[in-house]
Short mmCIF file of C-alpha atoms in Angstrom, two decimals:
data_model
loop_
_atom_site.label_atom_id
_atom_site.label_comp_id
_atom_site.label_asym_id
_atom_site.label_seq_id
_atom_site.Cartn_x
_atom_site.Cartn_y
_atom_site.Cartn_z
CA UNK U 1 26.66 71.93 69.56
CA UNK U 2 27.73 68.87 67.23
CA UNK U 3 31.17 67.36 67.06
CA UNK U 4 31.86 69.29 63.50
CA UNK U 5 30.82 72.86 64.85
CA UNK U 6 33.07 72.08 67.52
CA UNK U 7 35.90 71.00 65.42
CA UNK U 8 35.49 74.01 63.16
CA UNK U 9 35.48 76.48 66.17
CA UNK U 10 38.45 75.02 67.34
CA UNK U 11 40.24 75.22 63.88
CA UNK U 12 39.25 78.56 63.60
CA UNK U 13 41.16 79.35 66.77
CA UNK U 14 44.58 78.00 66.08
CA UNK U 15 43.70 79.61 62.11
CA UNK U 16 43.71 83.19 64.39
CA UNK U 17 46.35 82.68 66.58
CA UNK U 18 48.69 81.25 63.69
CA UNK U 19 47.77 84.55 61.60
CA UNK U 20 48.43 86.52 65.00
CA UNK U 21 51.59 85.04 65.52
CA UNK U 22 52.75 85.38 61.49
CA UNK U 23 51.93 88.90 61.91
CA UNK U 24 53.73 89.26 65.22
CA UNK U 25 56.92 87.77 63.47
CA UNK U 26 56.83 89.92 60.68
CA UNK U 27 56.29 93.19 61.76
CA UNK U 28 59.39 91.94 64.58
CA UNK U 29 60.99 90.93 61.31
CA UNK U 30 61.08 94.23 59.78
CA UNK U 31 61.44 96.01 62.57
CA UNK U 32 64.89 94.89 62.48
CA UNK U 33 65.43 95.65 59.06
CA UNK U 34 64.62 99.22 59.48
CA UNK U 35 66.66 99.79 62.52
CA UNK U 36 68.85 98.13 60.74
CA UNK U 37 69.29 100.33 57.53
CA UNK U 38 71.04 99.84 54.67
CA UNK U 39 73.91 97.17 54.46
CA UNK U 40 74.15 93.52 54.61
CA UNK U 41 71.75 91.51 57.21
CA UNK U 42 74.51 90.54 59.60
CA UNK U 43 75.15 94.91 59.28
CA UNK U 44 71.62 95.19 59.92
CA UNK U 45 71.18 92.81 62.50
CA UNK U 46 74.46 94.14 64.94
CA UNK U 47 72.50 97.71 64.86
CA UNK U 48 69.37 96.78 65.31
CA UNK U 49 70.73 94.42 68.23
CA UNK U 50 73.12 97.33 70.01
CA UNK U 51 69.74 99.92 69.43
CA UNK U 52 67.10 97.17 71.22
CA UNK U 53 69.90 96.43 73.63
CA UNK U 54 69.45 93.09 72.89
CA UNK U 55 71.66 89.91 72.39
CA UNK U 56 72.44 89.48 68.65
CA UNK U 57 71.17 85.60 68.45
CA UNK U 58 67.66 86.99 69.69
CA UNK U 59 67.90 89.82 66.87
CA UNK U 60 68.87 87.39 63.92
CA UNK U 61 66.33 84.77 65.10
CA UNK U 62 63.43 87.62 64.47
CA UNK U 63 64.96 89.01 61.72
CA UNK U 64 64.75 85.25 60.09
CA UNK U 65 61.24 84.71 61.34
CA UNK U 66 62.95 81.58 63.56
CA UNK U 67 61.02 82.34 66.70
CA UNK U 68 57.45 81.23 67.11
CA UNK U 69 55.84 83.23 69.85
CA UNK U 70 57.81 86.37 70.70
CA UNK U 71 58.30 87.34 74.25
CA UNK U 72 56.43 90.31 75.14
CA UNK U 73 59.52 92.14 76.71
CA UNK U 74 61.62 91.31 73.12
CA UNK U 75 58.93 92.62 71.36
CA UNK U 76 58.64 95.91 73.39
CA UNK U 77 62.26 96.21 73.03
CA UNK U 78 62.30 96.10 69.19
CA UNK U 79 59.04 98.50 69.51
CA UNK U 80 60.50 100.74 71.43
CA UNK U 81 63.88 101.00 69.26
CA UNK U 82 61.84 101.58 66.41
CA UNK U 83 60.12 104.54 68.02
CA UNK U 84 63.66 105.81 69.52
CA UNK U 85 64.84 105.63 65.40
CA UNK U 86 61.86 107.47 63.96
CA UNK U 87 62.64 110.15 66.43
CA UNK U 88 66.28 110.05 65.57
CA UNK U 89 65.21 110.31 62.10
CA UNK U 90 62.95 113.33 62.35
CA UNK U 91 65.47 114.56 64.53
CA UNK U 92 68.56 114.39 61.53
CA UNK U 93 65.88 115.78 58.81
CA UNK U 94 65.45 118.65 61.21
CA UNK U 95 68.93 119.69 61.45
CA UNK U 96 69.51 118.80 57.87
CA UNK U 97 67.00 121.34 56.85
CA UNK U 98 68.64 123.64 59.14
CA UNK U 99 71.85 123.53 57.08
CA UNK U 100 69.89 123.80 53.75
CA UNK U 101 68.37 127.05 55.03
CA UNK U 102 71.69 128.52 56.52
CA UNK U 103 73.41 127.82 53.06
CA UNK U 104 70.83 129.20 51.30
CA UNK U 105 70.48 132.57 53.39
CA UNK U 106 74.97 132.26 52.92
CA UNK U 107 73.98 131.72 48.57
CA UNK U 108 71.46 134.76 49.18
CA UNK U 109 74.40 137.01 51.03
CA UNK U 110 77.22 136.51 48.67
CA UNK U 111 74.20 136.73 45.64
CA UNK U 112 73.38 140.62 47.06
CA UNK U 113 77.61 141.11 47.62
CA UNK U 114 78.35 140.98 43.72
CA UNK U 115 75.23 142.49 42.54
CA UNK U 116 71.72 142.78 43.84
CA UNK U 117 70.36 144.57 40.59
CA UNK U 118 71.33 141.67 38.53
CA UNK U 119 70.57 138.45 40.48
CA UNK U 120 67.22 139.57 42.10
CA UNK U 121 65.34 137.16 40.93
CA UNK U 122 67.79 134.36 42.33
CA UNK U 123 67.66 136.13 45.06
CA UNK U 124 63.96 136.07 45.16
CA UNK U 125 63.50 132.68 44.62
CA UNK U 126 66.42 131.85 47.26
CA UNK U 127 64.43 133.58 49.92
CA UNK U 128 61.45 132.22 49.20
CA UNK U 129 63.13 128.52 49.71
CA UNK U 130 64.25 129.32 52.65
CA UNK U 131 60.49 130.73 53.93
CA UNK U 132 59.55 127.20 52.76
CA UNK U 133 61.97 125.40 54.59
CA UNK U 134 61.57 127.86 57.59
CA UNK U 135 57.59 127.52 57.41
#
């Protein structure tokens, strides 16, 4: 091998682990902002700190892309949050979904109290929500 295949090889290297560790900080870096949600950073940044259980100087210093190399246990931690808020998430669209469908059945009961004969097809088309949501 020559001197310039060498040199090439070895650019090529710190090329990939330059890319690996850009990626590394950004997907850290929104991490944070989605555990974060809405607000201002330093908002986003005290959630996404108390939900990773980690110190908030760590949490702004990913969040701002200011650390090189992430530790493997920070990054697990902000991983792991992020997986604990999608569950959350699913979790709150659940039971949000639940109320929908328990208003709807009370719209559908009051709807057949005044007078089925005349709202029937609300009343169809309330039902057939709630199947949805049910379903």
């Amino acid at each position: 091998m020559s001197e310039k295949q060498g040199r090439q090889t070895e650019i090529s290297r710190r090329e990939t682990e330059m890319y690996r560790v850009n990626v590394i900080q950004s997907e850290m870096a929104n991490a944070v902002r989605f555990i974060g949600g809405e607000g201002s950073a330093k908002d986003q940044i005290t959630r996404a700190a108390r939900a990773a259980g980690l110190p908030i100087t760590v949490v702004e210093r990913l969040r701002w892309k200011k650390i090189k190399r992430v530790p493997a246990d920070i990054a697990d931690a902000i991983r792991e949050a992020v997986e604990r808020h999608k569950i959350e998430e699913q979790n709150r669209a659940k039971h949000e979904q639940f109320i929908l469908s328990k208003r709807l059945e009370v719209l559908e009961a009051q709807l057949l109290e005044l007078n089925p004969d005349r709202y029937g097809p609300e009343i169809d088309a309330l039902r057939r929500q709630v199947d949805r949501l049910r379903g």
